[in-house]
Structure formats: C-alpha cells, structure tokens
Coordinates of C-alpha atoms in Angstrom, one line a residue:
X156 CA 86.8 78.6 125.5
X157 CA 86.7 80.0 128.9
X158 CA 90.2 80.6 129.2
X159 CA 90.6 82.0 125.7
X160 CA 87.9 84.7 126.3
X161 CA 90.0 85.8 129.4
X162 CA 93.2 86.2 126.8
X163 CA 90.8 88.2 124.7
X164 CA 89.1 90.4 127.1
X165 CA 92.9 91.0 128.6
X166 CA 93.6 92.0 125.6
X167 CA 91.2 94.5 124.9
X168 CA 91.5 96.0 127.9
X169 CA 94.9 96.6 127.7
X170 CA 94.2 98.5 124.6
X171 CA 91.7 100.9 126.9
X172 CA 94.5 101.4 129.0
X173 CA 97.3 102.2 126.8
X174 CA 94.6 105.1 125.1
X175 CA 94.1 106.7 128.6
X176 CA 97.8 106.2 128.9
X177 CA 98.3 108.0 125.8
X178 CA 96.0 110.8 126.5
X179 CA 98.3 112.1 129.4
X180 CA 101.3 112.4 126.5
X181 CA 99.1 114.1 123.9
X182 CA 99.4 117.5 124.6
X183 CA 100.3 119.2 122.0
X184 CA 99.7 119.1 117.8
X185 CA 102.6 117.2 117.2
X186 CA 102.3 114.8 120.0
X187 CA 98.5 114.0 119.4
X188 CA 99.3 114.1 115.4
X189 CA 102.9 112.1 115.1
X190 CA 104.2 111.6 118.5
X191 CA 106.4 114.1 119.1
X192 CA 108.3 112.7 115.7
X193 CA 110.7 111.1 117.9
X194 CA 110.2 107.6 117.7
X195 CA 113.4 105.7 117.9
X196 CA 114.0 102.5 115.7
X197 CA 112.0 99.9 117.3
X198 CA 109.1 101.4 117.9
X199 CA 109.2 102.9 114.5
X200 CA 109.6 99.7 113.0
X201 CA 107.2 97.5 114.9
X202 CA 104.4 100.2 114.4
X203 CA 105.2 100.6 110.4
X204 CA 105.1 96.9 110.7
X205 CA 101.6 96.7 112.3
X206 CA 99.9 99.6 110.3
X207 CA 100.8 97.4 107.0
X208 CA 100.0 94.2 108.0
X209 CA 95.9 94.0 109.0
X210 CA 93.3 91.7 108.5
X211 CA 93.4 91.5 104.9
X212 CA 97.1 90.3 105.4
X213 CA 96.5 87.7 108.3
X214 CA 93.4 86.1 107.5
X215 CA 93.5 87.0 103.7
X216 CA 97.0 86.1 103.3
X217 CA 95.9 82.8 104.3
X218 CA 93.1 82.7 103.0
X219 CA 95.6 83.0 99.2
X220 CA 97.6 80.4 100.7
X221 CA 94.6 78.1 100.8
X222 CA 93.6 78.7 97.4
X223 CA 96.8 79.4 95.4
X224 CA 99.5 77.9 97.7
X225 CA 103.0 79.7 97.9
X226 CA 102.0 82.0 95.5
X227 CA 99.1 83.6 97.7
X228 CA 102.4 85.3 99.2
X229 CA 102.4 87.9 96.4
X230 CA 99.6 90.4 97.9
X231 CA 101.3 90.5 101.1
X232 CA 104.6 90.7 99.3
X233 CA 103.8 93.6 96.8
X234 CA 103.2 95.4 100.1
X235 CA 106.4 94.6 101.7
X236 CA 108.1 95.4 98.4
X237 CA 106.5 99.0 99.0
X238 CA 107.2 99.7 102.0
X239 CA 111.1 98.7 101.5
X240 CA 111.0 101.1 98.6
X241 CA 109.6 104.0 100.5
X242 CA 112.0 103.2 102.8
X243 CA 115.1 103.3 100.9
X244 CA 114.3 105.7 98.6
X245 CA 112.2 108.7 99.9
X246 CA 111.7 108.1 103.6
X247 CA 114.2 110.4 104.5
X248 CA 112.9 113.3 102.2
X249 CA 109.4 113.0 103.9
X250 CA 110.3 112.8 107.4
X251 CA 112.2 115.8 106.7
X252 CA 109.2 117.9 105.7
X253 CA 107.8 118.5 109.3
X254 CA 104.4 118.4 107.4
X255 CA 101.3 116.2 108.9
X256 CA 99.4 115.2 105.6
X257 CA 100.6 114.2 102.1
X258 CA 98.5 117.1 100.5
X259 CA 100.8 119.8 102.6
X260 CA 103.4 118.4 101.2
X261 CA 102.0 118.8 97.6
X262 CA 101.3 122.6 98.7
X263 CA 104.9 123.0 100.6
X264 CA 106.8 121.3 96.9
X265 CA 104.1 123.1 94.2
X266 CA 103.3 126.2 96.1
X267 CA 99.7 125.3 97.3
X268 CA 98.0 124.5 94.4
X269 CA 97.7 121.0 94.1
X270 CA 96.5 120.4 97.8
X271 CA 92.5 120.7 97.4
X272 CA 91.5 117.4 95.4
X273 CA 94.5 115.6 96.6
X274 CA 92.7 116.0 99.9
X275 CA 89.6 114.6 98.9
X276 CA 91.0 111.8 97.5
X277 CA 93.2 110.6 100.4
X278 CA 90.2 111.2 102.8
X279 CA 88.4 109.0 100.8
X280 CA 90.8 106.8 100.8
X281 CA 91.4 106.5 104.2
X282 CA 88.0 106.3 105.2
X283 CA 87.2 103.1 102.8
X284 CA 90.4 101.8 104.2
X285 CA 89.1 102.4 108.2
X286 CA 85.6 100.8 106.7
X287 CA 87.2 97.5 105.7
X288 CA 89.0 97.1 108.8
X289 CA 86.2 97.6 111.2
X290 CA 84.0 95.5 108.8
X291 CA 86.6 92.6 109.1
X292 CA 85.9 92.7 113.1
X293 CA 82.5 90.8 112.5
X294 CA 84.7 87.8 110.7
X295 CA 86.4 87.7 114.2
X296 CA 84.0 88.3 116.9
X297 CA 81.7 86.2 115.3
X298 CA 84.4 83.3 115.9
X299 CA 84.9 84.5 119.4
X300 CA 82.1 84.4 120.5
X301 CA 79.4 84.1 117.9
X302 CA 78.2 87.8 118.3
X303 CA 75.6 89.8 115.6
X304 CA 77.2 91.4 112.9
X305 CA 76.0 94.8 114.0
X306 CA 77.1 94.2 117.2
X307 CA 80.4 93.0 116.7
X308 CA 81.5 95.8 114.5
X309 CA 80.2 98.1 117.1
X310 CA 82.2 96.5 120.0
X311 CA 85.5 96.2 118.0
X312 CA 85.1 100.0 116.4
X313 CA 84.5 101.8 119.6
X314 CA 87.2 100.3 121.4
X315 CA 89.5 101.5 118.3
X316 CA 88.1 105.1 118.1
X317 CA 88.2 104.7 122.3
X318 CA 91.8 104.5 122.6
X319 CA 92.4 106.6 119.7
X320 CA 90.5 109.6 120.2
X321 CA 91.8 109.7 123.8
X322 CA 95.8 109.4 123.0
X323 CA 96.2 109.7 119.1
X324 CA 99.4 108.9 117.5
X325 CA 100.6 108.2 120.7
X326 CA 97.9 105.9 121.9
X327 CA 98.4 103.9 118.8
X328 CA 101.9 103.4 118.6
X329 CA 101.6 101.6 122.2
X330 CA 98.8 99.4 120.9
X331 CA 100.4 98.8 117.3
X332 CA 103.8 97.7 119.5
X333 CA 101.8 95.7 121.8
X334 CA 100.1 94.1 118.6
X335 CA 103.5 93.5 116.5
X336 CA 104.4 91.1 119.5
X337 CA 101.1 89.2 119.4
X338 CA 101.1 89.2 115.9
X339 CA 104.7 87.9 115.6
X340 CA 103.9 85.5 118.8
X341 CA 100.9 84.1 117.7
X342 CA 101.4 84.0 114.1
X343 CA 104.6 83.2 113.0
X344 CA 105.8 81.2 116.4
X345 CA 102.9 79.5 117.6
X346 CA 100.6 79.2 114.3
X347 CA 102.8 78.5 111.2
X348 CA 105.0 75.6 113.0
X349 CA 101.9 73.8 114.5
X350 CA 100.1 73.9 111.0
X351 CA 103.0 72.7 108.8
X352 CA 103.0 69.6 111.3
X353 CA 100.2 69.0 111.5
X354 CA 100.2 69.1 107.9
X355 CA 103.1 66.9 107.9
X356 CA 105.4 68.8 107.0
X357 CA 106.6 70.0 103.5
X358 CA 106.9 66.8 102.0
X359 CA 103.8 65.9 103.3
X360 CA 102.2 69.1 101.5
X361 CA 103.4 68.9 98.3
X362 CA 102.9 64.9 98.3
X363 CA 98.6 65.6 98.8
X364 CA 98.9 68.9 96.9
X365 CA 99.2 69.9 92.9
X366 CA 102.3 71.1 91.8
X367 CA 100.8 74.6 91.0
X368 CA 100.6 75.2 95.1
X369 CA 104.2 75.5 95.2
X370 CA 104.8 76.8 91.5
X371 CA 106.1 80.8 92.2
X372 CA 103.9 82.4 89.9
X373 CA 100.7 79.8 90.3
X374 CA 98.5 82.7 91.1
X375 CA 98.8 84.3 87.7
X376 CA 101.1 86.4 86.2
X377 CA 98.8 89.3 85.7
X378 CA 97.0 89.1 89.0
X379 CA 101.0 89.5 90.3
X380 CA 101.5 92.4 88.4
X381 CA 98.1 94.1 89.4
X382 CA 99.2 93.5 92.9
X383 CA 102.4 95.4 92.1
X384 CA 100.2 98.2 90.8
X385 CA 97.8 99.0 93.7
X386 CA 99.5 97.7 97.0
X387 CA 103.5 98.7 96.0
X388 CA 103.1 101.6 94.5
X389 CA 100.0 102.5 96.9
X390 CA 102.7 102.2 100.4
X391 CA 104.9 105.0 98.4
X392 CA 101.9 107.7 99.0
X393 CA 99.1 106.3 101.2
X394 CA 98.1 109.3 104.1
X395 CA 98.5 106.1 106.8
X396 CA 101.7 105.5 105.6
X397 CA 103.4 108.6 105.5
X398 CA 101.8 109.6 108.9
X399 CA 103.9 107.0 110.7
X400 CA 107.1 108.2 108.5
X401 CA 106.4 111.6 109.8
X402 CA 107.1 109.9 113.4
X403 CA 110.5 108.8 112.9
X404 CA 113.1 111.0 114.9
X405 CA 115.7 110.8 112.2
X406 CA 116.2 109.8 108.5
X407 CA 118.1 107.1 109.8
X408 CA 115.2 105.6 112.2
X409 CA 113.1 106.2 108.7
X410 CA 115.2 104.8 106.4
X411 CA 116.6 101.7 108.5
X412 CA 113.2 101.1 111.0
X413 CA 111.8 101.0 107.8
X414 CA 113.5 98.7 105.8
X415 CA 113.3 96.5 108.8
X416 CA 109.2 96.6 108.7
X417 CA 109.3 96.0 105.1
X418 CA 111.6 92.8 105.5
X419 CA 109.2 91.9 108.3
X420 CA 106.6 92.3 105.8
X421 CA 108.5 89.6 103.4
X422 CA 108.4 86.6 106.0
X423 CA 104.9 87.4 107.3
X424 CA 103.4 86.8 103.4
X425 CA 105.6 83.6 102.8
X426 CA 104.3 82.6 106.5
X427 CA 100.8 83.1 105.7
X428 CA 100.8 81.6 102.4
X429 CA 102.5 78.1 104.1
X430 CA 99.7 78.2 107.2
X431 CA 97.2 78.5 104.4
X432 CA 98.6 75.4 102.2
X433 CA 98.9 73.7 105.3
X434 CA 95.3 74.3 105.7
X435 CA 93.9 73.0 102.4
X436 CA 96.0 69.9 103.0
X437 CA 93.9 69.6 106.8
X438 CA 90.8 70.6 105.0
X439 CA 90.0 70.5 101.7
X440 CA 86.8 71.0 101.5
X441 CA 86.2 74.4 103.3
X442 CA 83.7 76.4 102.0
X443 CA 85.1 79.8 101.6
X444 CA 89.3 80.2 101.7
X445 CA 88.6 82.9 104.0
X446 CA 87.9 80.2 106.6
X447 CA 90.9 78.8 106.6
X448 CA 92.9 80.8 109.6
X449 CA 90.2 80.4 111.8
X450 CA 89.1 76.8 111.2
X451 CA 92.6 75.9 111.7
X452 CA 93.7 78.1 114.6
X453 CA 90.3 76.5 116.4
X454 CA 90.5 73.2 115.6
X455 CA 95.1 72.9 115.3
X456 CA 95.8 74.8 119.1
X457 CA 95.3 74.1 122.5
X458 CA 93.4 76.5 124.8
X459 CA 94.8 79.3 125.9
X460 CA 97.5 79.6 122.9
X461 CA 94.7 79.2 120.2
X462 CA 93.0 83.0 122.4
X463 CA 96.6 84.3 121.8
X464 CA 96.7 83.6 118.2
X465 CA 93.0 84.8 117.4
X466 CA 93.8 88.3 119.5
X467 CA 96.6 88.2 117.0
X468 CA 94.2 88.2 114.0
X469 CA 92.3 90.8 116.3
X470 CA 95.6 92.7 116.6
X471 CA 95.8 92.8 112.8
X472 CA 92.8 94.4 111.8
X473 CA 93.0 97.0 114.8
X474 CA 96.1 98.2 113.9
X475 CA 95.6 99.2 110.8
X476 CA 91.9 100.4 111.8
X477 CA 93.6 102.9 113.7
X478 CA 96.1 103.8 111.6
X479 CA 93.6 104.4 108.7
X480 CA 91.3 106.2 111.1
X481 CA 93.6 108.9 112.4
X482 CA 94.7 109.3 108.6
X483 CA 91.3 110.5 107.9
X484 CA 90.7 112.4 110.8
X485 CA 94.3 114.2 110.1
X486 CA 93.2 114.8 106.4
X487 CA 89.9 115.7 107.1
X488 CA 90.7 118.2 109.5
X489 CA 94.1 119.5 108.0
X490 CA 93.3 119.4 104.4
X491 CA 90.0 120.0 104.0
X492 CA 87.9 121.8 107.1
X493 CA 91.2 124.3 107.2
X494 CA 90.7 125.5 103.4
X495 CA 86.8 126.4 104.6
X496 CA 87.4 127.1 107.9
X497 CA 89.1 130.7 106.1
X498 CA 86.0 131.9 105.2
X499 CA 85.2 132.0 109.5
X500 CA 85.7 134.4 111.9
X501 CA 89.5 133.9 113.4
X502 CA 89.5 131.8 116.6
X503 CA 92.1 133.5 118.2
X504 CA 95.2 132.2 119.2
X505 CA 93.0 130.1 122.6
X506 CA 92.0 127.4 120.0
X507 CA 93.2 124.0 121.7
X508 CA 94.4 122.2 118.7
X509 CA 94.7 118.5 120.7
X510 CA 91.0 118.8 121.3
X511 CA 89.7 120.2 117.7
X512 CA 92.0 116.8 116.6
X513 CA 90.3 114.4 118.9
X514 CA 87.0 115.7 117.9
X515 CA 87.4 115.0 114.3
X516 CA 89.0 111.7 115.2
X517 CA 85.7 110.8 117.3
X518 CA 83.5 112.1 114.3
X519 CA 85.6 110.4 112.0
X520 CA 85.0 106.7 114.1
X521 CA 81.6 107.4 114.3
X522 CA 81.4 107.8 110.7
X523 CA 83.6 104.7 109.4
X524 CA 81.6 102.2 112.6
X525 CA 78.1 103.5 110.8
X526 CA 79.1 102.8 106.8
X527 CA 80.4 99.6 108.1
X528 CA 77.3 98.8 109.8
X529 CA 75.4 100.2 106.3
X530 CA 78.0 98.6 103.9
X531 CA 78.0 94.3 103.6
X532 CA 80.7 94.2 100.8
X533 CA 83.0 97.2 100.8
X534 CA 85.7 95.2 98.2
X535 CA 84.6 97.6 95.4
X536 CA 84.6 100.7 97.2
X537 CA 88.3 100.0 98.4
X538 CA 89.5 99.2 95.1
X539 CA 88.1 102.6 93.4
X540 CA 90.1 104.7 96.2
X541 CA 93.3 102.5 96.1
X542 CA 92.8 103.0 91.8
X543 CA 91.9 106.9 92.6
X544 CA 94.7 106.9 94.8
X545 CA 97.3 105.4 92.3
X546 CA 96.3 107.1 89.2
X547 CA 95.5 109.9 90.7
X548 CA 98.4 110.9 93.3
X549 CA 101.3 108.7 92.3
X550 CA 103.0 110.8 89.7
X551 CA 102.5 114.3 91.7
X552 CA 103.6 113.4 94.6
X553 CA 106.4 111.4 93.5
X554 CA 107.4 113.5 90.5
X555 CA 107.7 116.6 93.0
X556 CA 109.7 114.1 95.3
X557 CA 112.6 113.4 92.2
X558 CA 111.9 116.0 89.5
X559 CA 112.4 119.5 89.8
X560 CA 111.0 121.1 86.4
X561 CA 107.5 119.6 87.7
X562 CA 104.7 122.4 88.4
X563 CA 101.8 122.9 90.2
X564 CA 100.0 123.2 87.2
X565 CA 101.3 119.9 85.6
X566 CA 100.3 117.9 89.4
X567 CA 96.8 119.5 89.4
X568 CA 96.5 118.4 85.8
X569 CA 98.3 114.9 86.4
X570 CA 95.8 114.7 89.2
X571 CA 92.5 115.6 86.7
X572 CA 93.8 113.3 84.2
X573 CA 94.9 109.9 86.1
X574 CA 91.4 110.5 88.4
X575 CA 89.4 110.8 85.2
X576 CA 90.6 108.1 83.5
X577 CA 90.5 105.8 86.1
X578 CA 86.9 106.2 86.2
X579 CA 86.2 106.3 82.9
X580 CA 87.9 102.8 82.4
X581 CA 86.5 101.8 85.7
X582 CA 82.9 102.3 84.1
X583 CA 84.0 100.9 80.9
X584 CA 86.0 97.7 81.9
X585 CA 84.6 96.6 86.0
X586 CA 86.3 97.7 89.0
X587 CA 88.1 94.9 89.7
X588 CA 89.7 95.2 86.0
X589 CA 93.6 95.9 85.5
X590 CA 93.0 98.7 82.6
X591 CA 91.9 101.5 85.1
X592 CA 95.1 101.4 87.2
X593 CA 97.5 100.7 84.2
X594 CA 96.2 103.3 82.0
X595 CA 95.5 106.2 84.5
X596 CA 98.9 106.1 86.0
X597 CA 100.4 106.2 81.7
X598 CA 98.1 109.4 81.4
X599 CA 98.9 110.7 85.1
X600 CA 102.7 110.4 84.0
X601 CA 102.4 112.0 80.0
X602 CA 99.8 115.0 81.3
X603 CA 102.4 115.8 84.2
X604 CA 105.5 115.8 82.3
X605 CA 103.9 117.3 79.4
X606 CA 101.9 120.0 81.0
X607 CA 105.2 120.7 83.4
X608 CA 107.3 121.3 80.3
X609 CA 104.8 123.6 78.9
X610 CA 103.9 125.7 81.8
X611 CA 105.9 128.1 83.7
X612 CA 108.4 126.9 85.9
X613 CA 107.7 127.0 89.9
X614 CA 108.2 130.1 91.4
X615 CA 112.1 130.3 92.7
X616 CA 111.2 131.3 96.5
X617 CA 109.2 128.3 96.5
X618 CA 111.6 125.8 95.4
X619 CA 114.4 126.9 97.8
X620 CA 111.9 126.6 100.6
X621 CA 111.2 123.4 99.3
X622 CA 114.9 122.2 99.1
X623 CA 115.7 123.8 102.8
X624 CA 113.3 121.9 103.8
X625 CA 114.1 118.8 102.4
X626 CA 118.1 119.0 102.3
X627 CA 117.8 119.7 106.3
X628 CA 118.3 116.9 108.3
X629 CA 115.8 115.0 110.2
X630 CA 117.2 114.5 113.6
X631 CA 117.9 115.6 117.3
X632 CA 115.3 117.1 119.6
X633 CA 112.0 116.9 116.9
X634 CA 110.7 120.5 116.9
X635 CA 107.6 122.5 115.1
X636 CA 108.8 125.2 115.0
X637 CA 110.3 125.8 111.3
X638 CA 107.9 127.3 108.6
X639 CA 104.8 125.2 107.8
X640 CA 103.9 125.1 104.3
X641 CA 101.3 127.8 103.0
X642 CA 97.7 125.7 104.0
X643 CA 99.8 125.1 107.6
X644 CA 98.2 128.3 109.5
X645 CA 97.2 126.8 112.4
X646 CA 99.8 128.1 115.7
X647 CA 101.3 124.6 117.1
X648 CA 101.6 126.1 120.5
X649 CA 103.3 124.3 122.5
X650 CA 104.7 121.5 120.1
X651 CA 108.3 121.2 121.1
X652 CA 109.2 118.3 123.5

C-alpha cells in the first residue's frame, strides 16, 4: 500500500497548495464569495459537476447498485435530472441577479420580506449537508489507513476548512477541477471497466444475477418518485447550488456548462449502479452494500491505480464538503449575522470583507468537524433539512422566479405553511416517510397562490427593480457594482476584476 499512500498524500497536498494559491486571488467580496463570477464553461462545468456528485453519489451510488442493480442509478439520476433543469430553465435568471445567497434573492424579488426564516432554513441545510460529508471521511480513511473515527474526520475536515478558509470560492473551484479529473479518471475509466470484467461482463451479470437487477424500476416505484421529490427538486434551490451558478460569467456558461454537468451527472449514476452489480456478482455476501466500492477497488486494482481511484472517492466527498461549507458560511454571515449586525455600532467603511468571510468560513468548519465528531448517524438530520428545504422554499423561490402576481406575504406564508407541515407529518408519519415532502410542498403551493391572490400586489418600484435585474444580461467583465438587493448593505469595495 506504500505506493498508494504516496498517491494519497500527493493528493492532499495538492489540495493545501491550491488553497494558499487561492488566497493570493481572493481579494475582494466577490472573488472570495463567487470568484469573480467569471468562470468560463469548463471550469463551470467541471466544478457544478463535483459539488453534485460526493460521497453519497460514489460510494452510495454503488452501494444501490449492489443492492438494487441498474436501478440503484435513480438517486444519482434524480440529481442529474435537477441540475439539467436548473440549467435549462432558470440558470440564466439567477446568475443574472448579482446576489450571493438564495434568501437575497427572495428579498431582491418580494421586497425583503421573506429573507429571515429562509435563511435559517438554508443554514441549516447546508450545515447538515457539510456534516454528512465530513462524517463520510471516516468510511475512507479508515480504508486507507485504518485510522480512529475521530481522528479521521479531523484530518479530512481541517484540510477542507484549510484550503477553503484560505482561498474561498476560488480555492475550491481549483480543487473541485482537480477532483472532476480524478473522479472521471479513477471512476468511470479505471473502476467501471475493470469491475464489469472482472465480473464477466454483462452477460456474465445478468447470467448469476435475478432479473430484478437489471429491471428499470427494480428499486420501487415509490422510492423513484421520493427521489424525484427531495434530490430534483432540492438542485433547483439548494444555497450550494446556486452559489456555483452565481460563478458563471454568462447565461450562456450557466445554461450550457450546466447542462453539461447535469449530463455528466447521468453517466456517472448508470456507472455507479454497473460497478456496484458488478460487485454483488464478485461478492455476494458482503455485509453492508456500502462496502461494496471499497472491497472492490482494494481487492479488483493494482497498486498505484487502486490509490488513484480511492483519492477519487476522497475527491467526492471533499468537493461537496466544501461546497456545502462555504454555503453555510455565505448564509450565515449574509443572511443571518447582517440582519443583527443592524442593531451595532457602524464599522465604518475599513471593514475588510474577505477577512470577516474567512472567519465565518473557519467558525463554520470548526463547527460542522465537531457535530460530526458528536453525531454517529446523521441520515435523519439530513433528510428533515432536505424536507424543510423542499417544502419549505421550493414554491417561494420558484414561484417568484415564474409568477409575477406572487407576494411577499404569500412566500413568507408558503414558507410557514410547507415548514409546518412538514414537521407535523414528519412527527406523525417517521422521517424517512414520503407524506412529509408530498404534502408540505401541496400546502407550500395552495397557501402561496392563495394568500398571493388575496393580498396586495408587490409594490411596483420593486418589481421593475426585480425585472432590470433579471432581464439584464449576464456577461462581459463580471462587476458588483449594480444595486444590491435591500439586506445587501455591506460596500463590496474593491469587487470589480
């Protein structure tokens, strides 16, 4: 294993290196925040690709394909199904928004009064989302190298706040690149061709194998259909997601880098659903389907490649541990400690933005690396914010996106009401039920259209500021300087390239 350490240790390193890198090109808001919003459409489309695809899309994906076969694509795929739909549809509108958080967009549409909870929500959100990535580092450390629990997710979350706190968006779009090519590498042109022969090859799968591993809809319909619910529907209006938008240097670098990630995102699930049938045919008997990437990567590649592919599965759950982490850091900082930082004495205009950024992005990491360390199974926790998130935001965010009759009040209410009954049928059915998500986003939709119709319409200054915005084109050299919605009262100094 010598020589896959070195790949590993390479690897990690390189990660250092490309924060410190990153830290000498963060110098302003925007840079630190969304890199300058001028990525062009490679790196917007390997990065989008990275931030989507982490360990619960590796290792689980394969993990599904194990236990369901073919069909064990469908979690994977809901996401890719999202991310082509943000893509198509409302990618351009948002990266035309110059905004840094979702909830600044609901205050720049509604006219600031819809911002507060949605905060709160998408913080939490994002944080159980950076929990359950830096938790997933003890799965892979401990293969590496058969490290503590504690210690592992200690070693693999302060190398991701490291690099991030130093650089920020920039930092991580040079690591997320760097990881798109291991992940591509390792996974789908080292890993997947060695397993299916090795497997002997699709005839020699569905000869040992039942029928149902190669049936479309083997996993359930239902279970398909919740997937559709919480991962689809959550890439149209997750903080992480629309952060990386917000770095695209045109609506065509959105809208095409985009769809490009969410294709990518197609052939990674159907890859990781065949290395996973592949497994169960090389071993059956496995205790736990989560087992099954790195019981085969260990025992199916030589040395050297089978390091690659494992920094892949490494690569996976950083990327999306980063993502997540300056999400929350961005939220908590923008949409929440702005609203109470009013009631303070003015800081004059000498307050170095980059550095009040990086702190919450350190205090942030310190944060998710201790709940992880606290936390043993956080599956529960992640499901209430994805079914907080969807019941809770969907409809607001993407009824001010479409709709124009839709008010402030009807979003804060559409909010109250998707939220509440979430929970309610959370406590009532289980967490892992279907009811909560299905339900809350019916009574998001009637309270928000309802409530709309019956309140007063939005104010008219607001809505053309909202549709000058939005009808501008994204494109040329990125710049801050255009209004910033009313919770925006921070000066972005010196923010233009």
């Amino acid at each position: 294993m010598a020589v896959d350490y070195a790949v590993i240790a390479a690897y990690l390193a390189g990660m250092l290196a490309m924060g410190w890198w990153g830290m000498r090109r963060a110098r302003s808001k925007s840079e630190f925040l969304v890199a300058g919003r001028r990525l062009g459409p490679a790196m917007y489309s390997g990065t989008m690709a990275a931030i989507v695809l982490g360990g619960a899309s590796t290792i689980g994906g394969v993990g599904l394909g194990y236990q369901y076969g073919l069909s064990g694509a469908w979690m994977v795929f809901a996401i890719g199904l999202g991310l082509l739909a943000l893509s198509v549809f409302f990618s351009a509108r948002i990266a035309r928004l110059k905004v840094y958080t979702v909830s600044e967009m609901l205050d720049l549409r509604y006219g600031g009064s819809a911002g507060v909870i949605s905060g709160v929500v998408m913080w939490a959100y994002t944080l159980m989302l950076a929990v359950t990535s830096t938790i997933a580092y003890a799965t892979i450390f401990d293969v590496l190298f058969d490290l503590d629990r504690t210690v592992s997710i200690v070693l693999g979350g302060v190398i991701v706040v490291a690099y991030s706190t130093l650089g920020g968006m920039w930092s991580i779009t040079l690591t997320d690149m760097v990881q798109f090519v291991v992940k591509t590498i390792g996974v789908l042109l080292l890993l997947l061709p060695v397993a299916v022969v090795r497997a002997g090859g699709f005839a020699g799968m569905e000869a040992r194998l039942p029928h149902e591993y190669f049936a479309p809809l083997g996993i359930g319909g239902q279970t398909v259909f919740t997937y559709v619910l919480i991962y689809t529907f959550g890439m149209l209006i997750g903080q992480d997601i629309w952060q990386r938008v917000f770095t695209a240097r045109s609506d065509r670098v959105a809208r095409l880098g985009g769809t490009a990630a969410g294709t990518y995102c197609l052939l990674y699930a159907l890859a990781g659903a065949v290395i996973g049938t592949a497994a169960k045919v090389l071993y059956p008997e496995l205790g736990s389907p989560d087992d099954a990437f790195a019981t085969i990567v260990t025992d199916a590649l030589p040395v050297g490649v089978r390091g690659l592919v494992l920094a892949a599965a490494l690569s996976a759950v950083m990327s999306t541990s980063s993502g997540a982490l300056i999400a929350c850091a961005t939220v908590a900082n923008n949409d929440i400690w702005t609203r109470l930082r009013r009631a303070l004495p003015d800081r004059g205009p000498g307050h170095d933005e980059v550095r009040g950024n990086r702190a919450f992005i350190l205090i942030m990491g310190v944060a998710v690396i201790g709940a992880a360390i606290a936390l043993n199974d956080v599956v529960q926790a992640l499901t209430v914010a994805y079914n907080l998130l969807v019941g809770g935001l969907l409809v607001p965010i993407l009824g001010g996106l479409v709709w124009r009759r839709g008010t402030g009040t009807g979003a804060l209410a559409a909010v109250v009401a998707g939220g509440g009954t979430v929970v309610g049928l959370m406590a009532a059915f289980g967490v892992l039920a279907n009811e909560p998500i299905a339900y809350g986003l019916l009574a998001s939709l009637v309270v928000y259209v309802t409530v709309s119709l019956a309140t007063k319409p939005t104010d008219a200054a607001v809505l053309a500021r909202w549709r000058e915005r939005v009808g501008h084109p994204a494109g040329g050299p990125p710049s801050d300087d255009v209004p910033q919605p009313p919770m925006e009262n921070a000066a972005e100094g010196g923010s233009r390239p």
